PDB file of N, CA and C in Angstrom:
ATOM      1  N   MET A 327      92.545 104.131  77.835  1.00 65.00           N
ATOM      2  CA  MET A 327      93.086 105.452  77.857  1.00 65.00           C
ATOM      3  C   MET A 327      94.432 105.443  77.136  1.00 65.00           C
ATOM      4  N   LEU A 328      94.601 106.307  76.218  1.00 72.00           N
ATOM      5  CA  LEU A 328      95.848 106.441  75.483  1.00 72.00           C
ATOM      6  C   LEU A 328      96.351 107.856  75.705  1.00 72.00           C
ATOM      7  N   PHE A 329      97.468 107.992  76.383  1.00 78.00           N
ATOM      8  CA  PHE A 329      98.066 109.292  76.698  1.00 78.00           C
ATOM      9  C   PHE A 329      97.110 110.195  77.475  1.00 78.00           C
ATOM     10  N   SER A 330      96.229 109.615  78.273  1.00 84.00           N
ATOM     11  CA  SER A 330      95.271 110.417  79.028  1.00 84.00           C
ATOM     12  C   SER A 330      94.887 109.703  80.310  1.00 84.00           C
ATOM     13  N   GLY A 331      93.937 110.271  81.022  1.00 90.00           N
ATOM     14  CA  GLY A 331      93.496 109.664  82.262  1.00 90.00           C
ATOM     15  C   GLY A 331      91.989 109.745  82.398  1.00 90.00           C
ATOM     16  N   ALA A 332      91.456 108.949  83.307  1.00 91.00           N
ATOM     17  CA  ALA A 332      90.012 108.949  83.545  1.00 91.00           C
ATOM     18  C   ALA A 332      89.739 108.584  84.988  1.00 91.00           C
ATOM     19  N   GLU A 333      88.685 109.189  85.529  1.00 94.00           N
ATOM     20  CA  GLU A 333      88.174 108.830  86.847  1.00 94.00           C
ATOM     21  C   GLU A 333      86.756 108.311  86.638  1.00 94.00           C
ATOM     22  N   ILE A 334      86.540 107.066  87.044  1.00 94.00           N
ATOM     23  CA  ILE A 334      85.249 106.417  86.822  1.00 94.00           C
ATOM     24  C   ILE A 334      84.672 106.018  88.170  1.00 94.00           C
ATOM     25  N   LYS A 335      83.431 106.414  88.425  1.00 96.00           N
ATOM     26  CA  LYS A 335      82.751 106.052  89.671  1.00 96.00           C
ATOM     27  C   LYS A 335      81.464 105.336  89.310  1.00 96.00           C
ATOM     28  N   SER A 336      81.320 104.117  89.823  1.00 96.00           N
ATOM     29  CA  SER A 336      80.137 103.323  89.513  1.00 96.00           C
ATOM     30  C   SER A 336      79.197 103.261  90.715  1.00 96.00           C
ATOM     31  N   GLN A 337      77.914 103.370  90.438  1.00 96.00           N
ATOM     32  CA  GLN A 337      76.876 103.189  91.454  1.00 96.00           C
ATOM     33  C   GLN A 337      75.936 102.066  91.022  1.00 96.00           C
ATOM     34  N   SER A 338      76.475 101.149  90.258  1.00 95.00           N
ATOM     35  CA  SER A 338      75.691 100.037  89.733  1.00 95.00           C
ATOM     36  C   SER A 338      75.106  99.197  90.867  1.00 95.00           C
ATOM     37  N   GLU A 339      73.879  98.749  90.676  1.00 95.00           N
ATOM     38  CA  GLU A 339      73.250  97.873  91.664  1.00 95.00           C
ATOM     39  C   GLU A 339      73.512  96.407  91.347  1.00 95.00           C
ATOM     40  N   ASN A 340      74.189  96.143  90.224  1.00 97.00           N
ATOM     41  CA  ASN A 340      74.512  94.777  89.831  1.00 97.00           C
ATOM     42  C   ASN A 340      75.793  94.796  88.979  1.00 97.00           C
ATOM     43  N   PHE A 341      76.902  95.212  89.589  1.00 97.00           N
ATOM     44  CA  PHE A 341      78.166  95.340  88.865  1.00 97.00           C
ATOM     45  C   PHE A 341      78.711  93.962  88.544  1.00 97.00           C
ATOM     46  N   GLN A 342      78.881  93.674  87.237  1.00 97.00           N
ATOM     47  CA  GLN A 342      79.324  92.350  86.820  1.00 97.00           C
ATOM     48  C   GLN A 342      80.730  92.330  86.258  1.00 97.00           C
ATOM     49  N   GLY A 343      81.307  93.508  85.997  1.00 96.00           N
ATOM     50  CA  GLY A 343      82.685  93.541  85.529  1.00 96.00           C
ATOM     51  C   GLY A 343      82.860  94.369  84.285  1.00 96.00           C
ATOM     52  N   GLY A 344      84.022  94.171  83.647  1.00 96.00           N
ATOM     53  CA  GLY A 344      84.349  94.921  82.447  1.00 96.00           C
ATOM     54  C   GLY A 344      85.838  94.848  82.196  1.00 96.00           C
ATOM     55  N   SER A 345      86.329  95.784  81.389  1.00 96.00           N
ATOM     56  CA  SER A 345      87.754  95.809  81.107  1.00 96.00           C
ATOM     57  C   SER A 345      88.238  97.251  81.015  1.00 96.00           C
ATOM     58  N   VAL A 346      89.507  97.436  81.389  1.00 95.00           N
ATOM     59  CA  VAL A 346      90.147  98.743  81.340  1.00 95.00           C
ATOM     60  C   VAL A 346      91.526  98.555  80.728  1.00 95.00           C
ATOM     61  N   VAL A 347      91.857  99.417  79.755  1.00 94.00           N
ATOM     62  CA  VAL A 347      93.171  99.391  79.122  1.00 94.00           C
ATOM     63  C   VAL A 347      93.765 100.783  79.231  1.00 94.00           C
ATOM     64  N   THR A 348      94.993 100.868  79.766  1.00 93.00           N
ATOM     65  CA  THR A 348      95.704 102.139  79.804  1.00 93.00           C
ATOM     66  C   THR A 348      97.045 101.963  79.097  1.00 93.00           C
ATOM     67  N   ILE A 349      97.328 102.892  78.181  1.00 94.00           N
ATOM     68  CA  ILE A 349      98.603 102.916  77.488  1.00 94.00           C
ATOM     69  C   ILE A 349      99.170 104.315  77.667  1.00 94.00           C
ATOM     70  N   MET A 350     100.244 104.416  78.437  1.00 94.00           N
ATOM     71  CA  MET A 350     100.848 105.699  78.778  1.00 94.00           C
ATOM     72  C   MET A 350      99.803 106.659  79.350  1.00 94.00           C
ATOM     73  N   GLY A 351      98.935 106.120  80.176  1.00 93.00           N
ATOM     74  CA  GLY A 351      97.887 106.913  80.803  1.00 93.00           C
ATOM     75  C   GLY A 351      97.471 106.252  82.104  1.00 93.00           C
ATOM     76  N   GLY A 352      96.403 106.743  82.693  1.00 95.00           N
ATOM     77  CA  GLY A 352      95.961 106.181  83.961  1.00 95.00           C
ATOM     78  C   GLY A 352      94.458 106.192  84.098  1.00 95.00           C
ATOM     79  N   ALA A 353      93.979 105.347  85.005  1.00 96.00           N
ATOM     80  CA  ALA A 353      92.544 105.278  85.289  1.00 96.00           C
ATOM     81  C   ALA A 353      92.353 105.027  86.777  1.00 96.00           C
ATOM     82  N   GLU A 354      91.362 105.700  87.346  1.00 97.00           N
ATOM     83  CA  GLU A 354      90.957 105.430  88.729  1.00 97.00           C
ATOM     84  C   GLU A 354      89.506 105.005  88.700  1.00 97.00           C
ATOM     85  N   ILE A 355      89.244 103.809  89.226  1.00 97.00           N
ATOM     86  CA  ILE A 355      87.900 103.245  89.233  1.00 97.00           C
ATOM     87  C   ILE A 355      87.445 103.142  90.684  1.00 97.00           C
ATOM     88  N   ASP A 356      86.326 103.774  90.993  1.00 98.00           N
ATOM     89  CA  ASP A 356      85.786 103.786  92.349  1.00 98.00           C
ATOM     90  C   ASP A 356      84.499 102.965  92.371  1.00 98.00           C
ATOM     91  N   LEU A 357      84.556 101.812  93.036  1.00 97.00           N
ATOM     92  CA  LEU A 357      83.389 100.926  93.120  1.00 97.00           C
ATOM     93  C   LEU A 357      82.769 100.918  94.516  1.00 97.00           C
ATOM     94  N   ARG A 358      83.142 101.860  95.375  1.00 97.00           N
ATOM     95  CA  ARG A 358      82.640 101.852  96.757  1.00 97.00           C
ATOM     96  C   ARG A 358      81.123 101.938  96.843  1.00 97.00           C
ATOM     97  N   ASP A 359      80.471 102.586  95.875  1.00 97.00           N
ATOM     98  CA  ASP A 359      79.013 102.719  95.897  1.00 97.00           C
ATOM     99  C   ASP A 359      78.314 101.685  95.029  1.00 97.00           C
ATOM    100  N   ALA A 360      79.071 100.746  94.469  1.00 97.00           N
ATOM    101  CA  ALA A 360      78.487  99.710  93.611  1.00 97.00           C
ATOM    102  C   ALA A 360      78.201  98.450  94.428  1.00 97.00           C
ATOM    103  N   ILE A 361      77.223  97.698  93.992  1.00 96.00           N
ATOM    104  CA  ILE A 361      76.935  96.394  94.572  1.00 96.00           C
ATOM    105  C   ILE A 361      77.523  95.357  93.614  1.00 96.00           C
ATOM    106  N   ILE A 362      78.547  94.663  94.084  1.00 96.00           N
ATOM    107  CA  ILE A 362      79.276  93.724  93.247  1.00 96.00           C
ATOM    108  C   ILE A 362      78.508  92.411  93.155  1.00 96.00           C
ATOM    109  N   ALA A 363      78.226  91.965  91.936  1.00 96.00           N
ATOM    110  CA  ALA A 363      77.512  90.709  91.713  1.00 96.00           C
ATOM    111  C   ALA A 363      78.457  89.529  91.941  1.00 96.00           C
ATOM    112  N   GLU A 364      77.892  88.423  92.371  1.00 92.00           N
ATOM    113  CA  GLU A 364      78.683  87.199  92.537  1.00 92.00           C
ATOM    114  C   GLU A 364      79.225  86.791  91.166  1.00 92.00           C
ATOM    115  N   GLY A 365      80.508  86.490  91.093  1.00 94.00           N
ATOM    116  CA  GLY A 365      81.140  86.094  89.845  1.00 94.00           C
ATOM    117  C   GLY A 365      81.641  87.261  89.001  1.00 94.00           C
ATOM    118  N   ALA A 366      81.640  88.473  89.551  1.00 97.00           N
ATOM    119  CA  ALA A 366      82.101  89.644  88.800  1.00 97.00           C
ATOM    120  C   ALA A 366      83.589  89.516  88.478  1.00 97.00           C
ATOM    121  N   MET A 367      83.970  90.012  87.283  1.00 98.00           N
ATOM    122  CA  MET A 367      85.362  89.916  86.852  1.00 98.00           C
ATOM    123  C   MET A 367      85.759  91.176  86.092  1.00 98.00           C
ATOM    124  N   LEU A 368      86.963  91.657  86.373  1.00 97.00           N
ATOM    125  CA  LEU A 368      87.527  92.802  85.664  1.00 97.00           C
ATOM    126  C   LEU A 368      88.823  92.386  84.995  1.00 97.00           C
ATOM    127  N   ASP A 369      89.019  92.827  83.763  1.00 97.00           N
ATOM    128  CA  ASP A 369      90.263  92.608  83.039  1.00 97.00           C
ATOM    129  C   ASP A 369      90.988  93.943  82.944  1.00 97.00           C
ATOM    130  N   PHE A 370      92.232  93.984  83.429  1.00 96.00           N
ATOM    131  CA  PHE A 370      93.041  95.190  83.391  1.00 96.00           C
ATOM    132  C   PHE A 370      94.271  94.958  82.530  1.00 96.00           C
ATOM    133  N   THR A 371      94.554  95.903  81.635  1.00 95.00           N
ATOM    134  CA  THR A 371      95.793  95.912  80.876  1.00 95.00           C
ATOM    135  C   THR A 371      96.414  97.289  81.061  1.00 95.00           C
ATOM    136  N   SER A 372      97.647  97.322  81.545  1.00 95.00           N
ATOM    137  CA  SER A 372      98.330  98.584  81.778  1.00 95.00           C
ATOM    138  C   SER A 372      99.717  98.526  81.154  1.00 95.00           C
ATOM    139  N   ILE A 373      99.929  99.365  80.147  1.00 95.00           N
ATOM    140  CA  ILE A 373     101.216  99.433  79.452  1.00 95.00           C
ATOM    141  C   ILE A 373     101.763 100.841  79.653  1.00 95.00           C
ATOM    142  N   LEU A 374     102.870 100.954  80.376  1.00 94.00           N
ATOM    143  CA  LEU A 374     103.461 102.252  80.691  1.00 94.00           C
ATOM    144  C   LEU A 374     102.436 103.185  81.328  1.00 94.00           C
ATOM    145  N   GLY A 375     101.582 102.637  82.167  1.00 93.00           N
ATOM    146  CA  GLY A 375     100.551 103.430  82.811  1.00 93.00           C
ATOM    147  C   GLY A 375     100.149 102.805  84.127  1.00 93.00           C
ATOM    148  N   GLY A 376      99.031 103.246  84.658  1.00 95.00           N
ATOM    149  CA  GLY A 376      98.588 102.710  85.931  1.00 95.00           C
ATOM    150  C   GLY A 376      97.076 102.703  86.059  1.00 95.00           C
ATOM    151  N   ILE A 377      96.601 101.780  86.870  1.00 97.00           N
ATOM    152  CA  ILE A 377      95.180 101.660  87.167  1.00 97.00           C
ATOM    153  C   ILE A 377      95.036 101.541  88.671  1.00 97.00           C
ATOM    154  N   SER A 378      94.140 102.334  89.234  1.00 97.00           N
ATOM    155  CA  SER A 378      93.848 102.275  90.659  1.00 97.00           C
ATOM    156  C   SER A 378      92.366 101.948  90.808  1.00 97.00           C
ATOM    157  N   ILE A 379      92.058 100.967  91.656  1.00 97.00           N
ATOM    158  CA  ILE A 379      90.663 100.588  91.877  1.00 97.00           C
ATOM    159  C   ILE A 379      90.379 100.592  93.368  1.00 97.00           C
ATOM    160  N   ILE A 380      89.230 101.167  93.726  1.00 98.00           N
ATOM    161  CA  ILE A 380      88.775 101.201  95.114  1.00 98.00           C
ATOM    162  C   ILE A 380      87.535 100.326  95.188  1.00 98.00           C
ATOM    163  N   VAL A 381      87.579  99.302  96.058  1.00 97.00           N
ATOM    164  CA  VAL A 381      86.471  98.355  96.173  1.00 97.00           C
ATOM    165  C   VAL A 381      85.764  98.528  97.514  1.00 97.00           C
ATOM    166  N   PRO A 382      84.490  98.102  97.612  1.00 95.00           N
ATOM    167  CA  PRO A 382      83.773  98.166  98.882  1.00 95.00           C
ATOM    168  C   PRO A 382      84.430  97.277  99.947  1.00 95.00           C
ATOM    169  N   GLU A 383      84.134  97.543 101.198  1.00 92.00           N
ATOM    170  CA  GLU A 383      84.716  96.801 102.326  1.00 92.00           C
ATOM    171  C   GLU A 383      84.366  95.319 102.310  1.00 92.00           C
ATOM    172  N   ASN A 384      83.194  94.950 101.772  1.00 92.00           N
ATOM    173  CA  ASN A 384      82.764  93.545 101.802  1.00 92.00           C
ATOM    174  C   ASN A 384      83.280  92.733 100.615  1.00 92.00           C
ATOM    175  N   VAL A 385      84.213  93.290  99.855  1.00 94.00           N
ATOM    176  CA  VAL A 385      84.716  92.620  98.653  1.00 94.00           C
ATOM    177  C   VAL A 385      86.082  92.003  98.921  1.00 94.00           C
ATOM    178  N   GLN A 386      86.199  90.747  98.552  1.00 93.00           N
ATOM    179  CA  GLN A 386      87.489  90.045  98.599  1.00 93.00           C
ATOM    180  C   GLN A 386      87.992  89.953  97.166  1.00 93.00           C
ATOM    181  N   VAL A 387      89.243  90.353  96.956  1.00 95.00           N
ATOM    182  CA  VAL A 387      89.809  90.404  95.613  1.00 95.00           C
ATOM    183  C   VAL A 387      90.685  89.178  95.371  1.00 95.00           C
ATOM    184  N   GLU A 388      90.493  88.556  94.213  1.00 95.00           N
ATOM    185  CA  GLU A 388      91.357  87.465  93.765  1.00 95.00           C
ATOM    186  C   GLU A 388      92.038  87.927  92.490  1.00 95.00           C
ATOM    187  N   ILE A 389      93.385  87.966  92.503  1.00 96.00           N
ATOM    188  CA  ILE A 389      94.149  88.511  91.380  1.00 96.00           C
ATOM    189  C   ILE A 389      94.910  87.411  90.663  1.00 96.00           C
ATOM    190  N   SER A 390      94.864  87.467  89.346  1.00 96.00           N
ATOM    191  CA  SER A 390      95.695  86.601  88.521  1.00 96.00           C
ATOM    192  C   SER A 390      96.182  87.446  87.356  1.00 96.00           C
ATOM    193  N   GLY A 391      97.198  86.966  86.668  1.00 96.00           N
ATOM    194  CA  GLY A 391      97.658  87.706  85.508  1.00 96.00           C
ATOM    195  C   GLY A 391      99.137  87.569  85.277  1.00 96.00           C
ATOM    196  N   ILE A 392      99.651  88.474  84.447  1.00 95.00           N
ATOM    197  CA  ILE A 392     101.057  88.440  84.060  1.00 95.00           C
ATOM    198  C   ILE A 392     101.665  89.823  84.270  1.00 95.00           C
ATOM    199  N   PRO A 393     102.646  89.934  85.174  1.00 95.00           N
ATOM    200  CA  PRO A 393     103.383  91.194  85.301  1.00 95.00           C
ATOM    201  C   PRO A 393     104.702  91.118  84.514  1.00 95.00           C
ATOM    202  N   ILE A 394     104.888  92.034  83.587  1.00 96.00           N
ATOM    203  CA  ILE A 394     106.134  92.105  82.825  1.00 96.00           C
ATOM    204  C   ILE A 394     106.759  93.465  83.132  1.00 96.00           C
ATOM    205  N   LEU A 395     107.783  93.466  83.962  1.00 94.00           N
ATOM    206  CA  LEU A 395     108.404  94.703  84.438  1.00 94.00           C
ATOM    207  C   LEU A 395     107.357  95.656  85.000  1.00 94.00           C
ATOM    208  N   GLY A 396     106.362  95.077  85.631  1.00 92.00           N
ATOM    209  CA  GLY A 396     105.287  95.831  86.266  1.00 92.00           C
ATOM    210  C   GLY A 396     104.725  94.975  87.381  1.00 92.00           C
ATOM    211  N   GLY A 397     103.582  95.343  87.900  1.00 93.00           N
ATOM    212  CA  GLY A 397     103.007  94.529  88.957  1.00 93.00           C
ATOM    213  C   GLY A 397     101.723  95.106  89.484  1.00 93.00           C
ATOM    214  N   TRP A 398     101.285  94.525  90.605  1.00 95.00           N
ATOM    215  CA  TRP A 398     100.070  94.997  91.262  1.00 95.00           C
ATOM    216  C   TRP A 398     100.257  94.923  92.759  1.00 95.00           C
ATOM    217  N   GLU A 399      99.456  95.730  93.450  1.00 95.00           N
ATOM    218  CA  GLU A 399      99.508  95.782  94.906  1.00 95.00           C
ATOM    219  C   GLU A 399      98.087  95.726  95.442  1.00 95.00           C
ATOM    220  N   ASP A 400      97.817  94.721  96.266  1.00 95.00           N
ATOM    221  CA  ASP A 400      96.505  94.549  96.878  1.00 95.00           C
ATOM    222  C   ASP A 400      96.585  95.039  98.321  1.00 95.00           C
ATOM    223  N   SER A 401      96.004  96.208  98.574  1.00 94.00           N
ATOM    224  CA  SER A 401      96.004  96.789  99.920  1.00 94.00           C
ATOM    225  C   SER A 401      94.653  96.655 100.595  1.00 94.00           C
ATOM    226  N   THR A 402      93.812  95.757 100.098  1.00 93.00           N
ATOM    227  CA  THR A 402      92.491  95.590 100.697  1.00 93.00           C
ATOM    228  C   THR A 402      92.592  94.824 102.006  1.00 93.00           C
ATOM    229  N   ARG A 403      91.570  94.997 102.818  1.00 85.00           N
ATOM    230  CA  ARG A 403      91.496  94.301 104.101  1.00 85.00           C
ATOM    231  C   ARG A 403      91.239  92.821 103.849  1.00 85.00           C
ATOM    232  N   LYS A 404      91.959  91.974 104.555  1.00 83.00           N
ATOM    233  CA  LYS A 404      91.753  90.529 104.436  1.00 83.00           C
ATOM    234  C   LYS A 404      90.560  90.135 105.309  1.00 83.00           C
ATOM    235  N   HIS A 405      89.717  89.259 104.796  1.00 78.00           N
ATOM    236  CA  HIS A 405      88.491  88.853 105.477  1.00 78.00           C
ATOM    237  C   HIS A 405      88.655  87.482 106.117  1.00 78.00           C
ATOM    238  N   GLY A 406      87.983  87.295 107.252  1.00 74.00           N
ATOM    239  CA  GLY A 406      87.965  86.002 107.903  1.00 74.00           C
ATOM    240  C   GLY A 406      86.950  85.077 107.240  1.00 74.00           C
ATOM    241  N   GLU A 407      87.051  83.793 107.557  1.00 73.00           N
ATOM    242  CA  GLU A 407      86.144  82.823 106.941  1.00 73.00           C
ATOM    243  C   GLU A 407      84.700  83.008 107.384  1.00 73.00           C
ATOM    244  N   SER A 408      84.475  83.591 108.547  1.00 71.00           N
ATOM    245  CA  SER A 408      83.113  83.750 109.055  1.00 71.00           C
ATOM    246  C   SER A 408      82.417  84.979 108.466  1.00 71.00           C
ATOM    247  N   GLU A 409      83.159  85.842 107.792  1.00 77.00           N
ATOM    248  CA  GLU A 409      82.567  87.048 107.222  1.00 77.00           C
ATOM    249  C   GLU A 409      81.907  86.752 105.880  1.00 77.00           C
ATOM    250  N   GLU A 410      80.808  87.455 105.617  1.00 86.00           N
ATOM    251  CA  GLU A 410      80.127  87.308 104.342  1.00 86.00           C
ATOM    252  C   GLU A 410      80.745  88.295 103.348  1.00 86.00           C
ATOM    253  N   VAL A 411      81.371  87.762 102.312  1.00 91.00           N
ATOM    254  CA  VAL A 411      82.060  88.606 101.336  1.00 91.00           C
ATOM    255  C   VAL A 411      81.645  88.224  99.913  1.00 91.00           C
ATOM    256  N   VAL A 412      81.880  89.133  99.011  1.00 94.00           N
ATOM    257  CA  VAL A 412      81.682  88.902  97.591  1.00 94.00           C
ATOM    258  C   VAL A 412      83.070  88.896  96.963  1.00 94.00           C
ATOM    259  N   VAL A 413      83.314  87.964  96.055  1.00 94.00           N
ATOM    260  CA  VAL A 413      84.612  87.847  95.405  1.00 94.00           C
ATOM    261  C   VAL A 413      84.583  88.605  94.076  1.00 94.00           C
ATOM    262  N   LEU A 414      85.585  89.464  93.888  1.00 97.00           N
ATOM    263  CA  LEU A 414      85.791  90.167  92.630  1.00 97.00           C
ATOM    264  C   LEU A 414      87.096  89.655  92.046  1.00 97.00           C
ATOM    265  N   LYS A 415      87.022  89.040  90.867  1.00 98.00           N
ATOM    266  CA  LYS A 415      88.221  88.493  90.231  1.00 98.00           C
ATOM    267  C   LYS A 415      88.829  89.547  89.314  1.00 98.00           C
ATOM    268  N   LEU A 416      90.143  89.724  89.445  1.00 97.00           N
ATOM    269  CA  LEU A 416      90.880  90.659  88.602  1.00 97.00           C
ATOM    270  C   LEU A 416      91.890  89.876  87.779  1.00 97.00           C
ATOM    271  N   ASN A 417      91.878  90.103  86.489  1.00 97.00           N
ATOM    272  CA  ASN A 417      92.861  89.507  85.597  1.00 97.00           C
ATOM    273  C   ASN A 417      93.714  90.658  85.080  1.00 97.00           C
ATOM    274  N   CYS A 418      95.001  90.684  85.450  1.00 96.00           N
ATOM    275  CA  CYS A 418      95.853  91.834  85.166  1.00 96.00           C
ATOM    276  C   CYS A 418      97.004  91.477  84.237  1.00 96.00           C
ATOM    277  N   LEU A 419      97.224  92.325  83.237  1.00 96.00           N
ATOM    278  CA  LEU A 419      98.422  92.283  82.417  1.00 96.00           C
ATOM    279  C   LEU A 419      99.083  93.641  82.578  1.00 96.00           C
ATOM    280  N   THR A 420     100.277  93.658  83.159  1.00 96.00           N
ATOM    281  CA  THR A 420     100.997  94.914  83.347  1.00 96.00           C
ATOM    282  C   THR A 420     102.347  94.818  82.660  1.00 96.00           C
ATOM    283  N   ILE A 421     102.609  95.776  81.788  1.00 96.00           N
ATOM    284  CA  ILE A 421     103.891  95.867  81.097  1.00 96.00           C
ATOM    285  C   ILE A 421     104.438  97.259  81.391  1.00 96.00           C
ATOM    286  N   LEU A 422     105.473  97.320  82.222  1.00 95.00           N
ATOM    287  CA  LEU A 422     106.020  98.595  82.673  1.00 95.00           C
ATOM    288  C   LEU A 422     104.913  99.476  83.239  1.00 95.00           C
ATOM    289  N   GLY A 423     103.956  98.853  83.903  1.00 92.00           N
ATOM    290  CA  GLY A 423     102.833  99.567  84.477  1.00 92.00           C
ATOM    291  C   GLY A 423     102.412  98.907  85.770  1.00 92.00           C
ATOM    292  N   GLY A 424     101.340  99.391  86.363  1.00 94.00           N
ATOM    293  CA  GLY A 424     100.923  98.827  87.623  1.00 94.00           C
ATOM    294  C   GLY A 424      99.444  98.965  87.890  1.00 94.00           C
ATOM    295  N   VAL A 425      98.981  98.140  88.839  1.00 96.00           N
ATOM    296  CA  VAL A 425      97.599  98.163  89.297  1.00 96.00           C
ATOM    297  C   VAL A 425      97.616  98.231  90.809  1.00 96.00           C
ATOM    298  N   GLU A 426      96.838  99.134  91.385  1.00 97.00           N
ATOM    299  CA  GLU A 426      96.706  99.266  92.843  1.00 97.00           C
ATOM    300  C   GLU A 426      95.259  98.991  93.218  1.00 97.00           C
ATOM    301  N   ILE A 427      95.050  98.105  94.207  1.00 97.00           N
ATOM    302  CA  ILE A 427      93.713  97.772  94.684  1.00 97.00           C
ATOM    303  C   ILE A 427      93.626  98.148  96.149  1.00 97.00           C
ATOM    304  N   ARG A 428      92.568  98.888  96.533  1.00 96.00           N
ATOM    305  CA  ARG A 428      92.418  99.307  97.936  1.00 96.00           C
ATOM    306  C   ARG A 428      90.944  99.463  98.287  1.00 96.00           C
ATOM    307  N   ASN A 429      90.674  99.584  99.593  1.00 93.00           N
ATOM    308  CA  ASN A 429      89.305  99.838 100.081  1.00 93.00           C
ATOM    309  C   ASN A 429      89.112 101.317 100.262  1.00 93.00           C
TER     310      ASN A 429
END
C-alpha cells in the first residue's frame, strides 16, 4: 500500500503466508477464519505506516525482524505447553512504522 489502506480478510483452508508492504499507508489483515498451515510465514515491511493482523486463538506467533524507529506489539494470548497450537512466523521490518498482532 502506498499512501492508502486495505482491509484483507482470509478464509483460506491452507494459509501458508505471504508478504505485506505499507509505505505511508496501512493494512489490516484478518486471519480469524483462516486455517493456518504448519510452517506458515508472513513478511511485513512498514515504512511510515502500520500493519495490524488478527490471528486465530490457536495460533502462536513468533516474531523476528528489524525495528528502526518503529516496532511491533504482540497482544496475542500466550499458550501453555499442553495446548495444541500452530506457529505463524512473522518477519518484520519497521521504519518509523509499526505492526500490531492480536487475537
